[in-house]
Coordinates of C-alpha atoms and ligand atoms in Angstrom, one line a residue:
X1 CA 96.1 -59.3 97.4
X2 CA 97.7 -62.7 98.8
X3 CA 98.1 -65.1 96.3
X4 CA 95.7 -68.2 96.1
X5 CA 97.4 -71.8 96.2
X6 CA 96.4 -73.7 93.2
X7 CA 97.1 -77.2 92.9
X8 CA 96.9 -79.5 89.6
X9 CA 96.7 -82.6 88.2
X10 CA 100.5 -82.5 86.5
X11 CA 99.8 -85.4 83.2
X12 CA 103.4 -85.7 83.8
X13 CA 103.6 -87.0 87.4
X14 CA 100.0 -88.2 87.3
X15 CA 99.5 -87.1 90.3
X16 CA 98.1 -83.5 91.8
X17 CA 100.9 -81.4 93.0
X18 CA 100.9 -78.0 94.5
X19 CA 101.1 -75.4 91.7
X20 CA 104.9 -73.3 91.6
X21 CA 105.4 -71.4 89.2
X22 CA 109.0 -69.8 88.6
X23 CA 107.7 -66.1 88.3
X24 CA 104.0 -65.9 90.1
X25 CA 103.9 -62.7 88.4
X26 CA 105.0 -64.2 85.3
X27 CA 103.2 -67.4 84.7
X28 CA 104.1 -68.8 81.3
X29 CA 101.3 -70.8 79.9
X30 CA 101.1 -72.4 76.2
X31 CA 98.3 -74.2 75.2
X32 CA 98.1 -76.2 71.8
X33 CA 95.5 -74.6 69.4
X34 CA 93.5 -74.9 66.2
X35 CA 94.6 -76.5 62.9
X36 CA 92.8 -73.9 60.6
X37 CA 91.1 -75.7 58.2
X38 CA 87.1 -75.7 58.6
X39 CA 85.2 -74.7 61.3
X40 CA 85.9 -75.4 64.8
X41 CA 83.9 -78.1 66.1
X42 CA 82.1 -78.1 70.0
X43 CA 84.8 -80.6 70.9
X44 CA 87.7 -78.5 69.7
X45 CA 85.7 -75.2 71.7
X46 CA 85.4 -77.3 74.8
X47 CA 90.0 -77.6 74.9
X48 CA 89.6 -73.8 74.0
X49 CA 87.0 -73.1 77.0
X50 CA 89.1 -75.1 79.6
X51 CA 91.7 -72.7 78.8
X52 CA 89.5 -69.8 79.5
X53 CA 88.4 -71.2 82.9
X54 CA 92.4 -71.7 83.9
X55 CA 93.4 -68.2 82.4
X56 CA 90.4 -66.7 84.8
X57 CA 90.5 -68.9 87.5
X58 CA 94.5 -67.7 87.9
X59 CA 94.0 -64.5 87.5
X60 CA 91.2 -64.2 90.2
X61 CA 93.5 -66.2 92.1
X62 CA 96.1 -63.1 92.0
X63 CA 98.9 -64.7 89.6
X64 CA 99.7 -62.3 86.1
X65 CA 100.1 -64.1 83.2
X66 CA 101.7 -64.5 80.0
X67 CA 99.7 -66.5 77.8
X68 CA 100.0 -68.2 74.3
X69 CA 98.1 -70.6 72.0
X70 CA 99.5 -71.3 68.5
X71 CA 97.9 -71.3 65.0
X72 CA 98.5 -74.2 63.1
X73 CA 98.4 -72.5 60.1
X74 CA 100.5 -74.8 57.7
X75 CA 100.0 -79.0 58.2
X76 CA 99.1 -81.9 55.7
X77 CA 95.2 -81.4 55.5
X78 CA 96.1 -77.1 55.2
X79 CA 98.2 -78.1 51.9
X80 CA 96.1 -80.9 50.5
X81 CA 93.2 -78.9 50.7
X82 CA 94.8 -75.7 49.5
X83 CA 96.1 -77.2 46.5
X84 CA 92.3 -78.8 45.9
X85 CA 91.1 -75.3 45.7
X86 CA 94.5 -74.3 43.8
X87 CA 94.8 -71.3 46.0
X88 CA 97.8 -70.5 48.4
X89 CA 97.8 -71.7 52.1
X90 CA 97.6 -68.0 53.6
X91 CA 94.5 -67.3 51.4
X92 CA 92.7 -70.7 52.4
X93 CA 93.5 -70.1 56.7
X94 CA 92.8 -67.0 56.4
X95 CA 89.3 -67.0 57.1
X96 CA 89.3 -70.2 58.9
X97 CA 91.9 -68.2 61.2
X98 CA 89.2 -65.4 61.3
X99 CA 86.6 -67.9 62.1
X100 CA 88.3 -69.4 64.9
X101 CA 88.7 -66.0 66.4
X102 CA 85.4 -65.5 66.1
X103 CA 83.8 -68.1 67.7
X104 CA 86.1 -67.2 70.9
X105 CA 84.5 -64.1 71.1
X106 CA 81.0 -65.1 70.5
X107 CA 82.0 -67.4 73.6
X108 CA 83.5 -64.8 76.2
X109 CA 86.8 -66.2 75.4
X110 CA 89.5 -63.8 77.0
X111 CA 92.2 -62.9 74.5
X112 CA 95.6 -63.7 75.3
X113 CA 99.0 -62.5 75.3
X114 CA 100.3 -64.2 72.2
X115 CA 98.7 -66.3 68.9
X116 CA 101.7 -67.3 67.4
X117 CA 101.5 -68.8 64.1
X118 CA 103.3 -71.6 62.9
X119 CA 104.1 -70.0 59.1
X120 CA 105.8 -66.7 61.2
X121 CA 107.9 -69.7 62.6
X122 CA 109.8 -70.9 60.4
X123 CA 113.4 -69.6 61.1
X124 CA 112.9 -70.7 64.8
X125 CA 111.8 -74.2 63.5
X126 CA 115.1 -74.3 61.7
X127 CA 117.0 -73.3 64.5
X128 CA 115.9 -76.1 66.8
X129 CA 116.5 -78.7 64.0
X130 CA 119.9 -77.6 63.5
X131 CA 120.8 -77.4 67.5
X132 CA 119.1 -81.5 67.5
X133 CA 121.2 -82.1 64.4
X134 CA 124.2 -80.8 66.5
X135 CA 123.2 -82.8 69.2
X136 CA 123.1 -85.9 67.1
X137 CA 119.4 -86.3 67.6
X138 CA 118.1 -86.5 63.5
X139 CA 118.9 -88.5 60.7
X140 CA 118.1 -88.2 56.8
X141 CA 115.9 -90.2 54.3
X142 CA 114.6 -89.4 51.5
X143 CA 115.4 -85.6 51.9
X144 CA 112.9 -85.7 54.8
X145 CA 114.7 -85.2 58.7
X146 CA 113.3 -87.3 61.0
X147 CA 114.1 -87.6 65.2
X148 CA 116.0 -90.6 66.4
X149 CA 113.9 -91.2 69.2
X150 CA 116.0 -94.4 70.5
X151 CA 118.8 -91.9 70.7
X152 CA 116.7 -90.0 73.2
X153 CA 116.8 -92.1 76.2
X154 CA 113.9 -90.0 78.1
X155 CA 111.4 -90.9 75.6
X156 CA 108.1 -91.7 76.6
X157 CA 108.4 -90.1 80.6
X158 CA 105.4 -88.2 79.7
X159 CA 102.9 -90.4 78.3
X160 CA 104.2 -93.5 79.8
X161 CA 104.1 -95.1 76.4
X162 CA 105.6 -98.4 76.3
X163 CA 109.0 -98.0 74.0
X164 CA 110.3 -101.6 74.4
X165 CA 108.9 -102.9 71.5
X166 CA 109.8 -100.0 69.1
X167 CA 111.6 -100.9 65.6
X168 CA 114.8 -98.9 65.0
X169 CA 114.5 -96.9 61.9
X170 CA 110.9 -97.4 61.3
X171 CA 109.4 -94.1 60.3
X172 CA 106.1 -91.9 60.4
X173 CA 106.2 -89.1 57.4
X174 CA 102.5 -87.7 58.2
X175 CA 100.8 -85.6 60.7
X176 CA 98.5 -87.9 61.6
X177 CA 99.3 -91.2 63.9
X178 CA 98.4 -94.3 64.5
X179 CA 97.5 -94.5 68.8
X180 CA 99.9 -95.9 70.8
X181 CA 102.9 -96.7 67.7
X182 CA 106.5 -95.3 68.3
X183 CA 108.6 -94.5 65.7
X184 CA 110.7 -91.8 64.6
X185 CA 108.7 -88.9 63.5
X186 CA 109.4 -86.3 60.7
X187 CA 110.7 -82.5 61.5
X188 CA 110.8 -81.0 58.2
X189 CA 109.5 -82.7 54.9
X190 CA 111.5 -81.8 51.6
X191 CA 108.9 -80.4 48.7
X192 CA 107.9 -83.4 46.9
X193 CA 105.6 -81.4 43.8
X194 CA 105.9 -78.1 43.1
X195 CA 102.7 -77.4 43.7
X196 CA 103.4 -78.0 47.7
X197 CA 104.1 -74.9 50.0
X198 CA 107.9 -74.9 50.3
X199 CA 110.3 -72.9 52.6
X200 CA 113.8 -72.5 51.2
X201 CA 116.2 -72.7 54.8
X202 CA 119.2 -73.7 55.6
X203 CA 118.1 -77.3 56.2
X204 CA 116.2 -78.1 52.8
X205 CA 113.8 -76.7 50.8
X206 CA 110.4 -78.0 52.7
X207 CA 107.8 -77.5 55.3
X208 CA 107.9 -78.5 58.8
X209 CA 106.6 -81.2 60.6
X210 CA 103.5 -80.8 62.9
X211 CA 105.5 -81.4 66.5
X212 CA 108.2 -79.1 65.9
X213 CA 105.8 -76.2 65.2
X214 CA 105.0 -76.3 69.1
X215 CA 108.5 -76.9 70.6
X216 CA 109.8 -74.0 68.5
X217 CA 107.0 -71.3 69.3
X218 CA 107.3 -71.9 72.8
X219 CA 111.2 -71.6 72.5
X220 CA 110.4 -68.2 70.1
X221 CA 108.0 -66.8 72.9
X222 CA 109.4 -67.5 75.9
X223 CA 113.1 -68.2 75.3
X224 CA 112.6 -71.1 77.1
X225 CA 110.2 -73.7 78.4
X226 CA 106.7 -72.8 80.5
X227 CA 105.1 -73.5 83.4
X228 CA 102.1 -74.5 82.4
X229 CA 101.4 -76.4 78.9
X230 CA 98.1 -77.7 78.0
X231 CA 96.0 -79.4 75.3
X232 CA 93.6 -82.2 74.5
X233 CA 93.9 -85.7 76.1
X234 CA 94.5 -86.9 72.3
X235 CA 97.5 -84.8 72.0
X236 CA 99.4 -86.3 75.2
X237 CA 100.8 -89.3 73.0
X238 CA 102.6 -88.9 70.5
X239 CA 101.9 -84.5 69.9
X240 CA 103.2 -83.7 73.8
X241 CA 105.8 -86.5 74.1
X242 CA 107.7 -85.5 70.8
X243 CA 107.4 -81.4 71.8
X244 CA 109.6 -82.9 74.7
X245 CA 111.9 -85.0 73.0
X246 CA 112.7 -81.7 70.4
X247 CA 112.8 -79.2 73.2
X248 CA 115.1 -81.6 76.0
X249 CA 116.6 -83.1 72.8
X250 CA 118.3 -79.8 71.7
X251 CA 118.1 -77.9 75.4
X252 CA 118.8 -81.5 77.9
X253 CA 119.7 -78.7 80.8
X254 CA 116.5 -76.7 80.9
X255 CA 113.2 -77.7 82.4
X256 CA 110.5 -77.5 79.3
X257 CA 107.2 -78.1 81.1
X258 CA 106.4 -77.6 84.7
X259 CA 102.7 -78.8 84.4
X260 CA 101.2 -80.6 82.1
X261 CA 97.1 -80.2 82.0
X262 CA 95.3 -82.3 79.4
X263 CA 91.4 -81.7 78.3
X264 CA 89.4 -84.7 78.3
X265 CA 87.4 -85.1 75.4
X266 CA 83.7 -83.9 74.4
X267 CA 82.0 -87.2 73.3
X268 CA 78.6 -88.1 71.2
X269 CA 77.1 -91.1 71.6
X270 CA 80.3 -92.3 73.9
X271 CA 82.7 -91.6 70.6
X272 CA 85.4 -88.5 70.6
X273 CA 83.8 -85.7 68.4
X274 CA 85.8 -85.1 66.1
X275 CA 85.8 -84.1 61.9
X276 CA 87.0 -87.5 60.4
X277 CA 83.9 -89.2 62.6
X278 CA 81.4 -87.1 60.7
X279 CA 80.1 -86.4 64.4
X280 CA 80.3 -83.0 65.3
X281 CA 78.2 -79.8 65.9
X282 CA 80.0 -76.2 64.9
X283 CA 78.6 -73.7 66.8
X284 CA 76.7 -72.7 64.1
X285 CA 74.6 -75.8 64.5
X286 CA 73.9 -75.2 67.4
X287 CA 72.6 -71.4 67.3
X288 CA 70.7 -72.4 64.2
X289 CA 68.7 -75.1 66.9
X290 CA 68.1 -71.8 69.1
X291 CA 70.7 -71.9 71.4
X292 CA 72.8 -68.6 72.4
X293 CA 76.2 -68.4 73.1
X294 CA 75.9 -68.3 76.4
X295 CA 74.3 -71.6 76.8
X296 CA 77.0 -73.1 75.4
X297 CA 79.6 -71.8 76.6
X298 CA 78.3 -72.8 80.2
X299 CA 77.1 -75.8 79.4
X300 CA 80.7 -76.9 78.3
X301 CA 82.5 -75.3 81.1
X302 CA 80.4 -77.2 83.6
X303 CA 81.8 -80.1 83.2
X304 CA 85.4 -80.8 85.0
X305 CA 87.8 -80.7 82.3
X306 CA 89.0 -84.2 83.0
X307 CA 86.0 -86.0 82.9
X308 CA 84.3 -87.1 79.6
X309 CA 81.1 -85.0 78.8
X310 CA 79.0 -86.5 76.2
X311 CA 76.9 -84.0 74.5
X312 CA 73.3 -84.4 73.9
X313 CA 70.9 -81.6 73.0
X314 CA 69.0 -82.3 75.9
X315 CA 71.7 -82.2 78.3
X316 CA 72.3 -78.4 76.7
X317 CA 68.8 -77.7 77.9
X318 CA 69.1 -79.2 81.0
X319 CA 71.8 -76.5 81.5
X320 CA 70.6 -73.9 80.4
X321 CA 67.6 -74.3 82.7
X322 CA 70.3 -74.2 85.3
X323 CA 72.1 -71.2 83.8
X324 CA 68.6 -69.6 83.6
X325 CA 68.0 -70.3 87.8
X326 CA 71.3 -68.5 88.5
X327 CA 70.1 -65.8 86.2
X328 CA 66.9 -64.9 87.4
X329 CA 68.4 -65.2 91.1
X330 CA 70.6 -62.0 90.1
X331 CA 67.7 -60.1 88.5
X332 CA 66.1 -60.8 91.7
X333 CA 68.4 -59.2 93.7
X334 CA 69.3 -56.4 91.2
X335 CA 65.7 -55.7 91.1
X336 CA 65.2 -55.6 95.1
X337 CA 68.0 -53.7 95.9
X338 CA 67.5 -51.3 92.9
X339 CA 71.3 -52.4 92.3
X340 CA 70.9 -52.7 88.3
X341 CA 73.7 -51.2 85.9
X342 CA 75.9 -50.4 89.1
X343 CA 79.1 -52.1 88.6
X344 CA 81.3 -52.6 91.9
X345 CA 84.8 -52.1 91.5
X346 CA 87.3 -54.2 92.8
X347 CA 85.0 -57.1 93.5
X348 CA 87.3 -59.5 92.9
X349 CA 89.0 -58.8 96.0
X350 CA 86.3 -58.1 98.4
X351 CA 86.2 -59.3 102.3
X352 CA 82.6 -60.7 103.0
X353 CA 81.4 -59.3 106.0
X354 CA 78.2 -61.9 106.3
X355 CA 79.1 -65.0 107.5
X356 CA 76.9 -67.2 104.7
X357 CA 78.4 -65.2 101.9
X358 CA 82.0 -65.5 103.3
X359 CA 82.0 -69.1 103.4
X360 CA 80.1 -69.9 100.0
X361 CA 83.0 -67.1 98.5
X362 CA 85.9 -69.5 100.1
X363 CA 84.3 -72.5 98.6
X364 CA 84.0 -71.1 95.6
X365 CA 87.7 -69.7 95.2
X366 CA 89.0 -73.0 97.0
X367 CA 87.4 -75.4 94.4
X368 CA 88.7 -74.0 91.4
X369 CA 92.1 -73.8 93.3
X370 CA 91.5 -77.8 93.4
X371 CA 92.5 -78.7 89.9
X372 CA 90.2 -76.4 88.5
X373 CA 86.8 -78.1 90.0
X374 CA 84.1 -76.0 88.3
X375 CA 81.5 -78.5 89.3
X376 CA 82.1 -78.4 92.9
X377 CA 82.7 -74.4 92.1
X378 CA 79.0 -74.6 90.6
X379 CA 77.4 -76.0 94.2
X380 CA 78.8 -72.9 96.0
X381 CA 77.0 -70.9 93.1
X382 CA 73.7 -72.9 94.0
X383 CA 74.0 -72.7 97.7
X384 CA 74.6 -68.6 97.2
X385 CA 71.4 -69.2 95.0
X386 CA 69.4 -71.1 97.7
X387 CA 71.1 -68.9 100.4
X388 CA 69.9 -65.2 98.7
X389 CA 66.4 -66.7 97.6
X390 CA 65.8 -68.1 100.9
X391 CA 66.7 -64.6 102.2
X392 CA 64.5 -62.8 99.8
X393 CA 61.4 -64.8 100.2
X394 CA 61.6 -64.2 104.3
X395 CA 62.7 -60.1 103.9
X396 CA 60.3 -59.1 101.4
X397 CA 59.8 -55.8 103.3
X398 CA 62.7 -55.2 104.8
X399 CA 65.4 -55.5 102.1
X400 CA 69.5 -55.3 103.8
X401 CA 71.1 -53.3 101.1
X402 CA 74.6 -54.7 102.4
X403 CA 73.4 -58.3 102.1
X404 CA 71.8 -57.9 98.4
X405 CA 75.2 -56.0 97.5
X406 CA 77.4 -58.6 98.6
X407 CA 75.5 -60.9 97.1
X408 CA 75.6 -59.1 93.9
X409 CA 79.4 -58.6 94.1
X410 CA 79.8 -62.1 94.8
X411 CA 78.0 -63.2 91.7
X412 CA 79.7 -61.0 89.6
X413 CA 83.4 -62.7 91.2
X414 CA 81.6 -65.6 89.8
X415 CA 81.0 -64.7 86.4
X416 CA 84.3 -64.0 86.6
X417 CA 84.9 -67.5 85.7
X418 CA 81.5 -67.9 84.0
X419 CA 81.3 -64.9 81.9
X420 CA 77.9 -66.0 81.4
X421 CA 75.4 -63.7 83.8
X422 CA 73.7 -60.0 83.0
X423 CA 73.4 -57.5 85.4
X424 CA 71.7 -54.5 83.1
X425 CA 68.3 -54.4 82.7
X426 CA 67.3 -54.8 79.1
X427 CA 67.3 -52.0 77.1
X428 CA 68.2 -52.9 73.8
X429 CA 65.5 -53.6 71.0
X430 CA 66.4 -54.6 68.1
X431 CA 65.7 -53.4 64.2
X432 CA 62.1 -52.5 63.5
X433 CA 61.3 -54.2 67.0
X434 CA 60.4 -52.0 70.1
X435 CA 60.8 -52.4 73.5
X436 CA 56.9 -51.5 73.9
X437 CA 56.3 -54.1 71.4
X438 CA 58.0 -56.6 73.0
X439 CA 56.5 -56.1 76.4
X440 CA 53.2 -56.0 74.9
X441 CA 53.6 -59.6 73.4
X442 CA 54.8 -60.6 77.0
X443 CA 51.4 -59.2 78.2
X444 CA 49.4 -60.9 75.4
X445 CA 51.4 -64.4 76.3
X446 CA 50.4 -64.0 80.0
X447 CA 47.4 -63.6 79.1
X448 CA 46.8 -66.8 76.8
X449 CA 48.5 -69.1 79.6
X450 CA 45.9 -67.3 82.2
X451 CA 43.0 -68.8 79.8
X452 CA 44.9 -72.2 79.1
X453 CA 45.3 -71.1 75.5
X454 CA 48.8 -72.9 75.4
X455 CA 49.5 -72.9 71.7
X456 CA 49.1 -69.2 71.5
X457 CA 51.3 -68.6 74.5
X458 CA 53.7 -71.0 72.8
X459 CA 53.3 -69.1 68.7
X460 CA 53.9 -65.8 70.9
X461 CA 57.1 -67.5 72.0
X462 CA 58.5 -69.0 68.9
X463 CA 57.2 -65.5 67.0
X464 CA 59.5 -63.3 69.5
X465 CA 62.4 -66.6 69.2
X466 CA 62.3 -66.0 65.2
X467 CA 62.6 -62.5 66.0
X468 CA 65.6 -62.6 67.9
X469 CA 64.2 -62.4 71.4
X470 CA 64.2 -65.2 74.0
X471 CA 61.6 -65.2 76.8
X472 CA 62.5 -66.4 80.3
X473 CA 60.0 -67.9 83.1
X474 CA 61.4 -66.7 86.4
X475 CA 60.0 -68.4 89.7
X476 CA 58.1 -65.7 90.9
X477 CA 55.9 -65.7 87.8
X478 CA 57.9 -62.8 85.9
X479 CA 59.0 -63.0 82.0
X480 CA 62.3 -61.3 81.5
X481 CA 63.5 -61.1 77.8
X482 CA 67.1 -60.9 76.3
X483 CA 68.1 -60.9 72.9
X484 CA 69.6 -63.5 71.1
X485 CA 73.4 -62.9 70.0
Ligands
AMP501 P1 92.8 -79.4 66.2 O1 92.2 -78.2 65.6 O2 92.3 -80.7 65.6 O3 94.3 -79.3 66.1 O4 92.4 -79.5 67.7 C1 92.4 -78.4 68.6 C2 92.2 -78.9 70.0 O5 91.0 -79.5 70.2 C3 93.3 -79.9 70.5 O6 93.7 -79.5 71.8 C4 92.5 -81.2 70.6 O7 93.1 -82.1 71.5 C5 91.2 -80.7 71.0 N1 90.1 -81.7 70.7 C6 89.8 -82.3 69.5 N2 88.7 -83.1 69.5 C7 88.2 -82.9 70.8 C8 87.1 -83.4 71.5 N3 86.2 -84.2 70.9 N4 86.9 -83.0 72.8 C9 87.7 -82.2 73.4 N5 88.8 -81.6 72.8 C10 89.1 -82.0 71.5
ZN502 ZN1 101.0 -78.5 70.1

């Protein structure tokens, strides 16, 4: 299969350039991942989502990849809180750690290659802060190493951060930063209580410093830099701009990042979400308001990654009304070509032979080549919507098997990407709950709406909701059910 030309917005030109990666069948890509301390919040899923979309979007593009997101698994909220609950850090992120995994699952998340974790780090930490200290890159205070960053003249090239009026000397100890203030940050912090989790190394008895955790994972994964390193737009300044200044600070020869992709944020009410706001959903809160996975998941991914999205419960349904149309378009065709559980091989390859289908596939492929544009991806899925109900409303006679299992083919290339869409018919009850039962209620909801008996078409609904089972209204009058995961 010929490979697809990508092309990306590179954060560190600011500019789209044409995607080149160094091995096509080797694409190196790292992407900055959970603190694990609570719950992930939608905001934090949304950075982990527009990593799914570029892992998928690649591969069905024809590249092979090698891909990585770290666990911050040690940082000042990890220790603070651990020592609140006076329990060690690896029993309090464990189950945070399990958590996050979770929730990626729940979500269709692929897994990747590697989830390095900061706390397995530790020696390579230590290596890059001695090859900076060799370099004459850190100084001492307090017991605490912190990065000269007026030493390193190329600081700031990525986030374009104004470095004129910094203060020599002047010093941040925590994880946390104030926006747009340079000064020297810490790379390993000496224990200050014993009650703090303390590595003993050959550069001090401490813990590391939040930056380095990134520069030296990368370095331990891939011996060198990547091609492609991405994370949330809040991490570009000062989280991506010190990873460079460690990593071209001890290796100035190397190249450390080819591209740099950043997430623009999830909003509320035109604020970041985020835990110290108070303004956030887990996705727990949103399955206990009746949503499934799914809708999330598509909802979020609609979006292109660098545009703001403010999140509204409404808009969620507004998607998944939309989710639902592309839905209930593929049961129809399933259901007139008699194409259900048959899964086509290779599809993610496949020549359209009808005109209508080849150019929607093209679009399709060519927008997410375009910097990842799921929206404009998302109007090819409509038009194949329009296009195959259009075609099903005229031919409901004469059914084209080859059209319908192009068609069919074609949507599953898309949920490729989506990871959203069914194509078996549903079988599965659930405890104590037949299929017969289910169908019945169906029946007895048709029924009521026939008669204009709303609120007992509406108590059958919620009944079967409470249950576990969520109805859906197709066009043509039909109510398919699924259950909810
Ligand atoms: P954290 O667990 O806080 O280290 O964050 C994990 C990832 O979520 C990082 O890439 C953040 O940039 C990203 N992130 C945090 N808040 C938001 C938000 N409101 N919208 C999108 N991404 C976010
Ligand atoms: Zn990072």
């Amino acid at each position: 299969m010929s490979l697809v030309p990508f092309v990306f917005h590179n954060s560190k030109s600011g500019k789209k350039e044409t995607f080149r990666p160094k091995d096509e069948t080797n694409v190196t890509i790292y992407s900055c991942g959970p603190t694990v301390y609570n719950f992930a919040h939608i905001g934090n899923i949304r950075s982990f989502l527009f990593v799914d979309v570029l892992r998928r979007a690649l591969l069905l593009g024809g590249y092979k990849l090698n891909q990585s997101m770290n666990i911050t698994d040690i940082d000042d909220k990890i220790i603070n809180e651990s020592i609140k609950r006076k329990i060690s850090v690896e029993e309090f992120t464990k189950p945070w750690t399990e958590a996050f995994f979770k929730d990626l699952e729940t979500l269709h998340v692929q897994k990747l290659e590697h989830y390095p974790k900061a706390t397995e780090s530790i020696e390579d930490m230590v290596g890059l802060v001695e090859k900076l200290q060799s370099n004459g890159l850190v100084y001492e205070k307090d017991g605490n190493l912190y990065f000269s960053i007026q030493k390193f003249s190329r600081y700031g090239e990525l986030s374009k951060i104004d470095v004129s009026g910094m203060k020599s000397g002047v010093r941040y100890d925590a994880d946390e930063y104030e926006k747009d203030d340079v000064r020297d940050f810490v790379l390993w912090k000496n224990q200050k209580t014993d009650e703090e989790k303390c590595w003993h190394t050959r550069i001090g008895n401490g813990r590391p410093g939040w930056h380095l955790e990134c520069s030296a994972m990368i370095r331990k994964v891939y011996g060198s830099g990547v091609d492609i390193h991405t994370g949330g737009i809040d991490l570009l300044f000062p989280h991506h701009e010190n990873e460079v200044a460690q990593s071209l600070g001890a290796y100035p020869e190397e190249e450390f990042v080819g591209t740099w992709l950043h997430c623009e944020h999830l909003l509320v009410d035109g604020e970041k979400m985020s835990k110290s706001k108070g303004n956030f959903y887990t996705l727990r809160d949103i399955f206990e308001k009746g949503f499934d996975p799914n809708s999330i998941r598509y909802h979020l991914i609609s979006a292109h990654y660098r545009s703001k999205l403010n999140f509204s419960l409404n808009k969620l349904v507004e998607s998944k009304i939309a989710m639902d149309r592309i839905q209930n378009t593929i049961y129809r065709v399933l259901e007139a070509g008699n194409l259900w559980d048959h899964v086509p091989e290779g599809f993610e390859n496949w020549d359209f032979t009808v005109p209508e289908l080849q150019n929607i596939n093209l679009e399709f492929i060519n927008s997410l080549a375009d910097d990842l544009n799921v929206p404009k991806a998302l109007a090819s899925v409509f038009e194949l919507v329009r296009v195959v109900n259009q075609y099903l409303d005229a031919k409901d006679n004469a059914v084209d098997i080859s059209f319908l299992g192009e068609s069919i083919r074609l949507f599953y290339k898309i949920n490729e990407i989506f990871a959203v869409f069914q194509f078996k018919k549903e079988i599965q009850t659930l405890e104590g709950i037949s299929e017969d039962w289910i169908l019945e209620q169906i029946e007895l909801r048709k029924i009521a709406k026939q008669n204009k008996d709303f609120s007992t078409a509406d108590r059958i609904r919620k009944e079967l909701e409470e249950k576990g089972i969520l109805l859906a209204d197709t066009k043509e009058g039909r109510t398919t059910w699924k259950k909810i995961q």
